[in-house]
Amino acid sequence: MTSFLTHRAHVHHAGLPLPRRHSALRTCITLFAPYGFRATYHHLTLSAAIPRRLEADPDALVRAVEELYEARVLWLARAEEYAAHRRAEKRAGRRTVVNPRPWWLRSWWEGPNRAWYEDPFRHPSLRLPEYVRRQNAILDGADLPGCPACGDERPLVPNSTGHGWVELCRGCAWVLTPCPCGQRHRFVPETPSNWKGIWQRAHMSDDGMPNPHWPADWPVGSAANARKANPASFTGTCARDRLSH
């Protein structure tokens, strides 16, 4: 199995070519991606200020992998506690997993965060360790204010599915009120996301700042992603989801 720590070390290795270090970061994200692979990568380009030309700031890759590593350490500690607890429950004859499942075991296509997988821009603006701490606290029974994912306390955004209404977080499109029809829904932005452009960091400039020439209808800053994204632009449809991410 590919080792997260091995590829983290490759990201740090200044003697390696930048494309290889960037590829190592990609592998780390495939092994741990709190927002889903594409949304996590998009988030890290913003939070670590990864420029379009890696040569302009090679240390940005290190900043990105360290944020990911810090979040992973928090997750591993909580996951190990959960695993030990489940082993104890099984020994006691309680084999059924109590719902809701821990956030890292949740099926994304059925979870309230599925919009992040359909559109890489629809994710919290929180740094990854902050998000993991928040999810762990909720798992432990904390009653935190605002959206469970990002903490946004603004009024929710209603969205029609054709069968009823769902309510989405205004900041990150987390589904706070599911559709009463009980079916899965796919929330698709009016403008398809350009994954190739995101991967090549077309939304970033060489100074690590958002590219002002990036299409105006896409939010480009970490704060802008949470505050300017308009979940009302989503179109809800009942369908059998076959999404790739």
PDB file of C-alpha atoms in Angstrom:
ATOM      1  CA  MET A   1       0.000   0.000   0.000  1.00  0.00           C
ATOM      2  CA  THR A   2       1.255   3.475  -0.859  1.00  0.00           C
ATOM      3  CA  SER A   3       2.528   5.295   2.218  1.00  0.00           C
ATOM      4  CA  PHE A   4       1.289   8.804   2.981  1.00  0.00           C
ATOM      5  CA  LEU A   5       4.460   9.538   4.943  1.00  0.00           C
ATOM      6  CA  THR A   6       6.695   8.360   2.095  1.00  0.00           C
ATOM      7  CA  HIS A   7       5.038  10.709  -0.367  1.00  0.00           C
ATOM      8  CA  ARG A   8       4.988  13.522   2.184  1.00  0.00           C
ATOM      9  CA  ALA A   9       8.770  13.125   2.370  1.00  0.00           C
ATOM     10  CA  HIS A  10       8.939  13.341  -1.435  1.00  0.00           C
ATOM     11  CA  VAL A  11       7.043  16.638  -1.336  1.00  0.00           C
ATOM     12  CA  HIS A  12       9.650  17.976   1.105  1.00  0.00           C
ATOM     13  CA  HIS A  13      12.592  16.709  -0.980  1.00  0.00           C
ATOM     14  CA  ALA A  14      13.986  19.861  -2.581  1.00  0.00           C
ATOM     15  CA  GLY A  15      16.288  17.792  -4.793  1.00  0.00           C
ATOM     16  CA  LEU A  16      13.399  16.186  -6.665  1.00  0.00           C
ATOM     17  CA  PRO A  17      11.913  17.786  -9.794  1.00  0.00           C
ATOM     18  CA  LEU A  18       8.893  19.949  -9.001  1.00  0.00           C
ATOM     19  CA  PRO A  19       6.493  17.864 -11.125  1.00  0.00           C
ATOM     20  CA  ARG A  20       7.448  14.786  -9.095  1.00  0.00           C
ATOM     21  CA  ARG A  21       6.941  16.651  -5.817  1.00  0.00           C
ATOM     22  CA  HIS A  22       3.566  17.844  -7.071  1.00  0.00           C
ATOM     23  CA  SER A  23       2.683  14.278  -8.036  1.00  0.00           C
ATOM     24  CA  ALA A  24       3.610  13.158  -4.521  1.00  0.00           C
ATOM     25  CA  LEU A  25       1.209  15.757  -3.111  1.00  0.00           C
ATOM     26  CA  ARG A  26      -1.467  14.354  -5.385  1.00  0.00           C
ATOM     27  CA  THR A  27      -0.868  10.859  -4.009  1.00  0.00           C
ATOM     28  CA  CYS A  28      -1.146  12.165  -0.451  1.00  0.00           C
ATOM     29  CA  ILE A  29      -4.529  13.673  -1.324  1.00  0.00           C
ATOM     30  CA  THR A  30      -5.721  10.387  -2.816  1.00  0.00           C
ATOM     31  CA  LEU A  31      -4.944   8.788   0.569  1.00  0.00           C
ATOM     32  CA  PHE A  32      -6.618  11.455   2.688  1.00  0.00           C
ATOM     33  CA  ALA A  33      -9.052  14.032   1.328  1.00  0.00           C
ATOM     34  CA  PRO A  34     -11.531  15.454   3.878  1.00  0.00           C
ATOM     35  CA  TYR A  35     -13.366  17.437   1.181  1.00  0.00           C
ATOM     36  CA  GLY A  36     -13.039  14.787  -1.522  1.00  0.00           C
ATOM     37  CA  PHE A  37     -10.027  14.654  -3.859  1.00  0.00           C
ATOM     38  CA  ARG A  38     -10.874  17.516  -6.212  1.00  0.00           C
ATOM     39  CA  ALA A  39     -12.279  19.875  -3.593  1.00  0.00           C
ATOM     40  CA  THR A  40      -9.367  19.154  -1.231  1.00  0.00           C
ATOM     41  CA  TYR A  41      -6.866  19.911  -3.977  1.00  0.00           C
ATOM     42  CA  HIS A  42      -8.701  23.119  -4.855  1.00  0.00           C
ATOM     43  CA  HIS A  43      -8.750  24.086  -1.182  1.00  0.00           C
ATOM     44  CA  LEU A  44      -5.005  23.497  -0.795  1.00  0.00           C
ATOM     45  CA  THR A  45      -4.153  25.583  -3.845  1.00  0.00           C
ATOM     46  CA  LEU A  46      -5.855  28.476  -2.070  1.00  0.00           C
ATOM     47  CA  SER A  47      -4.816  27.898   1.527  1.00  0.00           C
ATOM     48  CA  ALA A  48      -1.177  27.138   0.641  1.00  0.00           C
ATOM     49  CA  ALA A  49      -1.131  29.718  -2.170  1.00  0.00           C
ATOM     50  CA  ILE A  50       0.187  27.243  -4.765  1.00  0.00           C
ATOM     51  CA  PRO A  51       1.007  29.362  -7.819  1.00  0.00           C
ATOM     52  CA  ARG A  52       0.214  28.418 -11.373  1.00  0.00           C
ATOM     53  CA  ARG A  53       3.955  28.053 -12.036  1.00  0.00           C
ATOM     54  CA  LEU A  54       5.372  25.858  -9.297  1.00  0.00           C
ATOM     55  CA  GLU A  55       8.801  27.368  -9.854  1.00  0.00           C
ATOM     56  CA  ALA A  56       7.499  30.666  -8.502  1.00  0.00           C
ATOM     57  CA  ASP A  57       7.097  29.212  -4.995  1.00  0.00           C
ATOM     58  CA  PRO A  58       8.203  25.579  -4.515  1.00  0.00           C
ATOM     59  CA  ASP A  59       7.611  25.865  -0.762  1.00  0.00           C
ATOM     60  CA  ALA A  60       3.877  26.124  -1.444  1.00  0.00           C
ATOM     61  CA  LEU A  61       3.828  22.365  -1.978  1.00  0.00           C
ATOM     62  CA  VAL A  62       5.310  21.875   1.488  1.00  0.00           C
ATOM     63  CA  ARG A  63       2.722  24.186   3.031  1.00  0.00           C
ATOM     64  CA  ALA A  64      -0.032  22.209   1.333  1.00  0.00           C
ATOM     65  CA  VAL A  65       1.172  18.768   2.388  1.00  0.00           C
ATOM     66  CA  GLU A  66       1.764  19.959   5.963  1.00  0.00           C
ATOM     67  CA  GLU A  67      -1.790  21.236   6.278  1.00  0.00           C
ATOM     68  CA  LEU A  68      -3.002  17.888   4.955  1.00  0.00           C
ATOM     69  CA  TYR A  69      -0.653  16.016   7.309  1.00  0.00           C
ATOM     70  CA  GLU A  70      -1.822  17.977  10.360  1.00  0.00           C
ATOM     71  CA  ALA A  71      -5.439  17.139   9.559  1.00  0.00           C
ATOM     72  CA  ARG A  72      -4.567  13.484   8.957  1.00  0.00           C
ATOM     73  CA  VAL A  73      -2.869  13.178  12.354  1.00  0.00           C
ATOM     74  CA  LEU A  74      -6.035  14.435  14.040  1.00  0.00           C
ATOM     75  CA  TRP A  75      -8.160  12.018  12.006  1.00  0.00           C
ATOM     76  CA  LEU A  76      -5.908   9.026  12.702  1.00  0.00           C
ATOM     77  CA  ALA A  77      -6.047   9.590  16.444  1.00  0.00           C
ATOM     78  CA  ARG A  78      -9.847   9.754  16.385  1.00  0.00           C
ATOM     79  CA  ALA A  79     -10.158   6.806  13.986  1.00  0.00           C
ATOM     80  CA  GLU A  80      -7.970   4.643  16.230  1.00  0.00           C
ATOM     81  CA  GLU A  81     -10.149   5.514  19.229  1.00  0.00           C
ATOM     82  CA  TYR A  82     -13.242   4.610  17.246  1.00  0.00           C
ATOM     83  CA  ALA A  83     -11.729   1.326  16.071  1.00  0.00           C
ATOM     84  CA  ALA A  84     -10.847   0.370  19.650  1.00  0.00           C
ATOM     85  CA  HIS A  85     -14.369   1.247  20.766  1.00  0.00           C
ATOM     86  CA  ARG A  86     -15.904  -0.878  17.998  1.00  0.00           C
ATOM     87  CA  ARG A  87     -13.704  -3.847  18.904  1.00  0.00           C
ATOM     88  CA  ALA A  88     -14.921  -3.592  22.483  1.00  0.00           C
ATOM     89  CA  GLU A  89     -18.545  -3.409  21.306  1.00  0.00           C
ATOM     90  CA  LYS A  90     -18.139  -6.489  19.128  1.00  0.00           C
ATOM     91  CA  ARG A  91     -16.655  -8.451  22.009  1.00  0.00           C
ATOM     92  CA  ALA A  92     -19.739  -7.470  23.986  1.00  0.00           C
ATOM     93  CA  GLY A  93     -21.987  -8.751  21.193  1.00  0.00           C
ATOM     94  CA  ARG A  94     -22.984  -5.336  19.762  1.00  0.00           C
ATOM     95  CA  ARG A  95     -22.015  -5.607  16.105  1.00  0.00           C
ATOM     96  CA  THR A  96     -24.454  -3.115  14.581  1.00  0.00           C
ATOM     97  CA  VAL A  97     -22.926   0.252  13.755  1.00  0.00           C
ATOM     98  CA  VAL A  98     -24.927   3.060  15.299  1.00  0.00           C
ATOM     99  CA  ASN A  99     -25.992   5.779  12.850  1.00  0.00           C
ATOM    100  CA  PRO A 100     -24.894   8.278  11.930  1.00  0.00           C
ATOM    101  CA  ARG A 101     -21.599   6.711  10.988  1.00  0.00           C
ATOM    102  CA  PRO A 102     -18.367   8.608  11.744  1.00  0.00           C
ATOM    103  CA  TRP A 103     -17.751  11.336   9.234  1.00  0.00           C
ATOM    104  CA  TRP A 104     -14.861   9.487   7.540  1.00  0.00           C
ATOM    105  CA  LEU A 105     -17.003   6.392   6.926  1.00  0.00           C
ATOM    106  CA  ARG A 106     -19.929   8.289   5.437  1.00  0.00           C
ATOM    107  CA  SER A 107     -20.814   7.451   1.824  1.00  0.00           C
ATOM    108  CA  TRP A 108     -20.326  10.674  -0.077  1.00  0.00           C
ATOM    109  CA  TRP A 109     -23.125   9.960  -2.557  1.00  0.00           C
ATOM    110  CA  GLU A 110     -25.568   9.695   0.335  1.00  0.00           C
ATOM    111  CA  GLY A 111     -23.974  12.243   2.637  1.00  0.00           C
ATOM    112  CA  PRO A 112     -24.835  15.900   3.153  1.00  0.00           C
ATOM    113  CA  ASN A 113     -21.469  16.919   1.660  1.00  0.00           C
ATOM    114  CA  ARG A 114     -22.074  15.403  -1.784  1.00  0.00           C
ATOM    115  CA  ALA A 115     -22.067  18.809  -3.488  1.00  0.00           C
ATOM    116  CA  TRP A 116     -18.314  19.045  -2.825  1.00  0.00           C
ATOM    117  CA  TYR A 117     -17.746  15.996  -5.027  1.00  0.00           C
ATOM    118  CA  GLU A 118     -19.933  17.276  -7.833  1.00  0.00           C
ATOM    119  CA  ASP A 119     -18.350  20.728  -7.838  1.00  0.00           C
ATOM    120  CA  PRO A 120     -14.816  21.190  -6.390  1.00  0.00           C
ATOM    121  CA  PHE A 121     -15.590  24.811  -5.516  1.00  0.00           C
ATOM    122  CA  ARG A 122     -18.362  23.906  -3.073  1.00  0.00           C
ATOM    123  CA  HIS A 123     -16.425  23.171   0.091  1.00  0.00           C
ATOM    124  CA  PRO A 124     -15.832  24.905   3.438  1.00  0.00           C
ATOM    125  CA  SER A 125     -13.281  27.677   3.716  1.00  0.00           C
ATOM    126  CA  LEU A 126     -11.943  26.130   6.944  1.00  0.00           C
ATOM    127  CA  ARG A 127      -8.379  24.885   7.034  1.00  0.00           C
ATOM    128  CA  LEU A 128      -8.421  21.098   6.956  1.00  0.00           C
ATOM    129  CA  PRO A 129      -7.308  20.624  10.593  1.00  0.00           C
ATOM    130  CA  GLU A 130     -10.086  22.981  11.717  1.00  0.00           C
ATOM    131  CA  TYR A 131     -12.628  20.981   9.741  1.00  0.00           C
ATOM    132  CA  VAL A 132     -11.415  17.686  11.220  1.00  0.00           C
ATOM    133  CA  ARG A 133     -11.493  19.114  14.756  1.00  0.00           C
ATOM    134  CA  ARG A 134     -15.036  20.305  14.153  1.00  0.00           C
ATOM    135  CA  GLN A 135     -16.197  16.935  12.847  1.00  0.00           C
ATOM    136  CA  ASN A 136     -14.515  15.087  15.707  1.00  0.00           C
ATOM    137  CA  ALA A 137     -16.166  17.383  18.240  1.00  0.00           C
ATOM    138  CA  ILE A 138     -19.587  16.756  16.693  1.00  0.00           C
ATOM    139  CA  LEU A 139     -18.908  13.014  16.726  1.00  0.00           C
ATOM    140  CA  ASP A 140     -18.169  13.305  20.446  1.00  0.00           C
ATOM    141  CA  GLY A 141     -21.525  14.958  21.032  1.00  0.00           C
ATOM    142  CA  ALA A 142     -20.673  18.664  20.886  1.00  0.00           C
ATOM    143  CA  ASP A 143     -23.533  20.947  19.855  1.00  0.00           C
ATOM    144  CA  LEU A 144     -21.725  23.471  17.680  1.00  0.00           C
ATOM    145  CA  PRO A 145     -23.478  26.518  16.228  1.00  0.00           C
ATOM    146  CA  GLY A 146     -24.154  26.958  12.538  1.00  0.00           C
ATOM    147  CA  CYS A 147     -23.541  24.540   9.699  1.00  0.00           C
ATOM    148  CA  PRO A 148     -22.014  21.257  10.925  1.00  0.00           C
ATOM    149  CA  ALA A 149     -19.386  21.481   8.207  1.00  0.00           C
ATOM    150  CA  CYS A 150     -18.271  25.114   8.178  1.00  0.00           C
ATOM    151  CA  GLY A 151     -20.082  26.864  11.021  1.00  0.00           C
ATOM    152  CA  ASP A 152     -21.873  29.344   8.769  1.00  0.00           C
ATOM    153  CA  GLU A 153     -24.833  30.757  10.708  1.00  0.00           C
ATOM    154  CA  ARG A 154     -26.528  32.695   7.908  1.00  0.00           C
ATOM    155  CA  PRO A 155     -30.031  31.821   6.675  1.00  0.00           C
ATOM    156  CA  LEU A 156     -30.194  28.595   4.680  1.00  0.00           C
ATOM    157  CA  VAL A 157     -30.719  28.515   0.924  1.00  0.00           C
ATOM    158  CA  PRO A 158     -33.888  26.659  -0.169  1.00  0.00           C
ATOM    159  CA  ASN A 159     -33.625  24.626  -3.350  1.00  0.00           C
ATOM    160  CA  SER A 160     -36.429  22.805  -5.151  1.00  0.00           C
ATOM    161  CA  THR A 161     -35.895  19.206  -6.202  1.00  0.00           C
ATOM    162  CA  GLY A 162     -39.207  18.814  -7.999  1.00  0.00           C
ATOM    163  CA  HIS A 163     -40.445  16.573  -5.191  1.00  0.00           C
ATOM    164  CA  GLY A 164     -39.984  19.026  -2.358  1.00  0.00           C
ATOM    165  CA  TRP A 165     -37.406  21.362  -0.947  1.00  0.00           C
ATOM    166  CA  VAL A 166     -33.940  20.920   0.465  1.00  0.00           C
ATOM    167  CA  GLU A 167     -32.074  23.529   2.447  1.00  0.00           C
ATOM    168  CA  LEU A 168     -28.382  24.130   1.806  1.00  0.00           C
ATOM    169  CA  CYS A 169     -25.728  25.898   3.812  1.00  0.00           C
ATOM    170  CA  ARG A 170     -25.085  29.274   2.238  1.00  0.00           C
ATOM    171  CA  GLY A 171     -21.365  28.882   2.810  1.00  0.00           C
ATOM    172  CA  CYS A 172     -20.555  25.365   1.593  1.00  0.00           C
ATOM    173  CA  ALA A 173     -23.780  23.828   0.175  1.00  0.00           C
ATOM    174  CA  TRP A 174     -23.953  21.212   2.945  1.00  0.00           C
ATOM    175  CA  VAL A 175     -27.437  19.664   2.839  1.00  0.00           C
ATOM    176  CA  LEU A 176     -29.012  20.611   6.167  1.00  0.00           C
ATOM    177  CA  THR A 177     -32.592  19.619   5.308  1.00  0.00           C
ATOM    178  CA  PRO A 178     -32.895  16.643   2.905  1.00  0.00           C
ATOM    179  CA  CYS A 179     -35.669  16.206   0.386  1.00  0.00           C
ATOM    180  CA  PRO A 180     -38.783  14.612   1.921  1.00  0.00           C
ATOM    181  CA  CYS A 181     -39.096  12.257  -1.067  1.00  0.00           C
ATOM    182  CA  GLY A 182     -36.301  10.138   0.382  1.00  0.00           C
ATOM    183  CA  GLN A 183     -34.472   9.774  -2.936  1.00  0.00           C
ATOM    184  CA  ARG A 184     -30.862  10.731  -3.604  1.00  0.00           C
ATOM    185  CA  HIS A 185     -30.395  14.012  -5.412  1.00  0.00           C
ATOM    186  CA  ARG A 186     -27.585  15.381  -7.473  1.00  0.00           C
ATOM    187  CA  PHE A 187     -26.827  19.068  -7.092  1.00  0.00           C
ATOM    188  CA  VAL A 188     -25.271  20.333 -10.271  1.00  0.00           C
ATOM    189  CA  PRO A 189     -23.990  23.889 -10.748  1.00  0.00           C
ATOM    190  CA  GLU A 190     -25.286  25.817 -13.729  1.00  0.00           C
ATOM    191  CA  THR A 191     -21.731  26.120 -15.091  1.00  0.00           C
ATOM    192  CA  PRO A 192     -19.765  22.841 -15.137  1.00  0.00           C
ATOM    193  CA  SER A 193     -16.553  22.915 -13.119  1.00  0.00           C
ATOM    194  CA  ASN A 194     -13.330  22.854 -15.144  1.00  0.00           C
ATOM    195  CA  TRP A 195     -11.272  20.184 -13.409  1.00  0.00           C
ATOM    196  CA  LYS A 196      -8.395  20.383 -15.888  1.00  0.00           C
ATOM    197  CA  GLY A 197      -8.131  24.110 -15.253  1.00  0.00           C
ATOM    198  CA  ILE A 198      -8.221  23.568 -11.492  1.00  0.00           C
ATOM    199  CA  TRP A 199      -5.539  20.866 -11.677  1.00  0.00           C
ATOM    200  CA  GLN A 200      -3.328  23.193 -13.699  1.00  0.00           C
ATOM    201  CA  ARG A 201      -4.134  25.994 -11.234  1.00  0.00           C
ATOM    202  CA  ALA A 202      -5.557  28.298 -13.869  1.00  0.00           C
ATOM    203  CA  HIS A 203      -7.422  30.005 -11.021  1.00  0.00           C
ATOM    204  CA  MET A 204      -4.092  31.026  -9.448  1.00  0.00           C
ATOM    205  CA  SER A 205      -1.449  33.591 -10.408  1.00  0.00           C
ATOM    206  CA  ASP A 206       2.302  33.193 -10.097  1.00  0.00           C
ATOM    207  CA  ASP A 207       2.285  35.252  -6.904  1.00  0.00           C
ATOM    208  CA  GLY A 208       0.040  32.729  -5.184  1.00  0.00           C
ATOM    209  CA  MET A 209      -3.000  34.975  -5.327  1.00  0.00           C
ATOM    210  CA  PRO A 210      -6.257  34.160  -7.119  1.00  0.00           C
ATOM    211  CA  ASN A 211      -6.047  34.850 -10.834  1.00  0.00           C
ATOM    212  CA  PRO A 212      -8.152  37.962 -11.563  1.00  0.00           C
ATOM    213  CA  HIS A 213      -8.719  36.704 -15.114  1.00  0.00           C
ATOM    214  CA  TRP A 214     -10.242  33.412 -13.970  1.00  0.00           C
ATOM    215  CA  PRO A 215     -13.856  33.248 -15.224  1.00  0.00           C
ATOM    216  CA  ALA A 216     -15.869  35.731 -13.212  1.00  0.00           C
ATOM    217  CA  ASP A 217     -18.677  33.289 -12.470  1.00  0.00           C
ATOM    218  CA  TRP A 218     -16.383  31.092 -10.355  1.00  0.00           C
ATOM    219  CA  PRO A 219     -15.400  32.115  -6.797  1.00  0.00           C
ATOM    220  CA  VAL A 220     -11.609  31.992  -6.475  1.00  0.00           C
ATOM    221  CA  GLY A 221     -10.589  32.894  -2.926  1.00  0.00           C
ATOM    222  CA  SER A 222     -10.801  30.710   0.161  1.00  0.00           C
ATOM    223  CA  ALA A 223     -13.122  33.207   1.792  1.00  0.00           C
ATOM    224  CA  ALA A 224     -14.778  33.887  -1.536  1.00  0.00           C
ATOM    225  CA  ASN A 225     -15.458  30.201  -1.961  1.00  0.00           C
ATOM    226  CA  ALA A 226     -17.523  30.183   1.212  1.00  0.00           C
ATOM    227  CA  ARG A 227     -19.054  33.625   0.998  1.00  0.00           C
ATOM    228  CA  LYS A 228     -19.620  34.238  -2.703  1.00  0.00           C
ATOM    229  CA  ALA A 229     -20.685  30.761  -3.784  1.00  0.00           C
ATOM    230  CA  ASN A 230     -24.390  30.757  -4.509  1.00  0.00           C
ATOM    231  CA  PRO A 231     -25.910  27.392  -3.699  1.00  0.00           C
ATOM    232  CA  ALA A 232     -29.167  28.686  -5.141  1.00  0.00           C
ATOM    233  CA  SER A 233     -27.633  28.167  -8.573  1.00  0.00           C
ATOM    234  CA  PHE A 234     -27.771  24.412  -7.998  1.00  0.00           C
ATOM    235  CA  THR A 235     -30.359  22.415  -9.910  1.00  0.00           C
ATOM    236  CA  GLY A 236     -31.782  19.497  -7.973  1.00  0.00           C
ATOM    237  CA  THR A 237     -32.738  16.369  -9.875  1.00  0.00           C
ATOM    238  CA  CYS A 238     -33.749  12.912  -8.785  1.00  0.00           C
ATOM    239  CA  ALA A 239     -31.376  10.503 -10.458  1.00  0.00           C
ATOM    240  CA  ARG A 240     -29.166   7.530  -9.925  1.00  0.00           C
ATOM    241  CA  ASP A 241     -25.850   9.222  -9.374  1.00  0.00           C
ATOM    242  CA  ARG A 242     -22.881   8.029 -11.369  1.00  0.00           C
ATOM    243  CA  LEU A 243     -20.309  10.636 -10.446  1.00  0.00           C
ATOM    244  CA  SER A 244     -16.548  10.466 -10.743  1.00  0.00           C
ATOM    245  CA  HIS A 245     -14.250  12.501  -8.552  1.00  0.00           C
TER     246      HIS A 245
END
